[in-house]
């Protein structure tokens, strides 16, 4: 029999976690419940985050919006605030499994599960998100670019949970784009996911954040490609350059879903097409 | 972690809810939790406290009766393993959107697989 603590406030949750950092947080359980009988058996003490109101919902704050960690992808894709400011996050949410999965799967679960294929993760990288983490010591902030530190490893310390994610508004005239290449549109674990956001100034790319999933041990920023196209005018040459650099800098793996070569090839094409789409 | 699916089928004898894959891929175990289509194979029981759970038995006995009869009459069933999940999901869609487009129906039912007939026919019903 498992023991589940079900805190009703964030204070209560971090108190439990402080006393027993080995408690396994549960949210939508769409990853946890498919880990197999043995893993589930070992999970004898859990802390359910779904009853903690501070972790739930989407708020507009000074300079951006904050999304609670237990907010589901259904809520995210429906949110007017998200759709207006960050359409690529709403779009990624529609790609996470089918309707039933989206009703349960949470943004915080996607982040903490830290699969290199998590669909929302390249979007959070491209949008320069900040993670607000809660633990016995209180709250601390981690730039999302520093959150993933290795294959399924995050910067969370024992007893810490993701409380919410802050997305700073993009400046006026900024562009953003998202693309998932899978075996089917929905219900497919991604072969390659790419997200980008940036800004054009006087006809040149002044700023670009380009991120990809399923092309390395963790979701990554494609910094060589970003660097290569900074200051260039958008167009076919710039797009080719970005694609080439992106394919060169990643370290994809062969697995049951795809081969490393295919992923590199797909990434090059997707990046090229997306950078082509940046309006000059 | 004890699954809602097992409690429904074994604990309560409500065998209308089916187990297909047990891994969230097929939709056969779909129930409504507070009105939202949810995969009962992925829901631990402890998260159900205070929630309203509706199974195919519940909606078939009540407002979805006509809908179900139409579904059966148009021949949507071969082995039937997928049917309760499809009925629940389609019913939930029609509650929100009484006249869904083909595309909307297809998207809503993307998480419900039918290995006998192929899902493509379902949006017509
Ligand atoms: C059929 C199916 C299809 C899927 N398709 C996709 C897809 O297309 N794209 C995709 O990206 N994913 C997909 N997934 C994976 C999964 O749905 C997502 O990763 C989801 O976002 C996980 O969220 P959750 O709330 O269900 O996490 P849970 O299963 O509850 O938790 C996942 C992990 O995160 C930890 N955790 C959860 N919340 C927190 C928190 N706030 N702080 C710290 N730790 C936390 C848990 O302890 C656990 O280790 C799919 C899964 C299934 C079963
Ligand atoms: S049995 Fe639950 S989705 Fe297949
Ligand atoms: S009728 Fe057999 S799975 Fe659909």
Tab-separated table of N, CA, C and O in Angstrom, chain B residues 29 36 70 82 111 125:
chain	number	residue	atom	x	y	z
B	29	UNK	N	-9.722	2.840	-21.920
B	29	UNK	CA	-10.047	2.969	-20.496
B	29	UNK	C	-10.593	4.352	-20.148
B	29	UNK	O	-10.670	4.711	-18.977
B	36	UNK	N	-14.179	15.679	-17.666
B	36	UNK	CA	-13.082	15.691	-18.643
B	36	UNK	C	-12.664	14.268	-19.000
B	36	UNK	O	-12.388	13.457	-18.111
B	70	UNK	N	-27.502	5.025	-31.601
B	70	UNK	CA	-27.125	5.417	-32.956
B	70	UNK	C	-25.745	4.869	-33.298
B	70	UNK	O	-25.494	4.382	-34.388
B	82	UNK	N	-12.684	-1.094	-28.053
B	82	UNK	CA	-12.416	0.339	-28.085
B	82	UNK	C	-13.681	1.160	-27.856
B	82	UNK	O	-13.609	2.355	-27.609
B	111	UNK	N	-6.743	10.156	-29.518
B	111	UNK	CA	-6.215	9.288	-28.465
B	111	UNK	C	-7.003	7.999	-28.293
B	111	UNK	O	-6.768	7.245	-27.355
B	125	UNK	N	-19.909	9.246	-37.367
B	125	UNK	CA	-21.087	8.767	-36.640
B	125	UNK	C	-21.666	9.800	-35.690
B	125	UNK	O	-21.033	10.696	-35.296
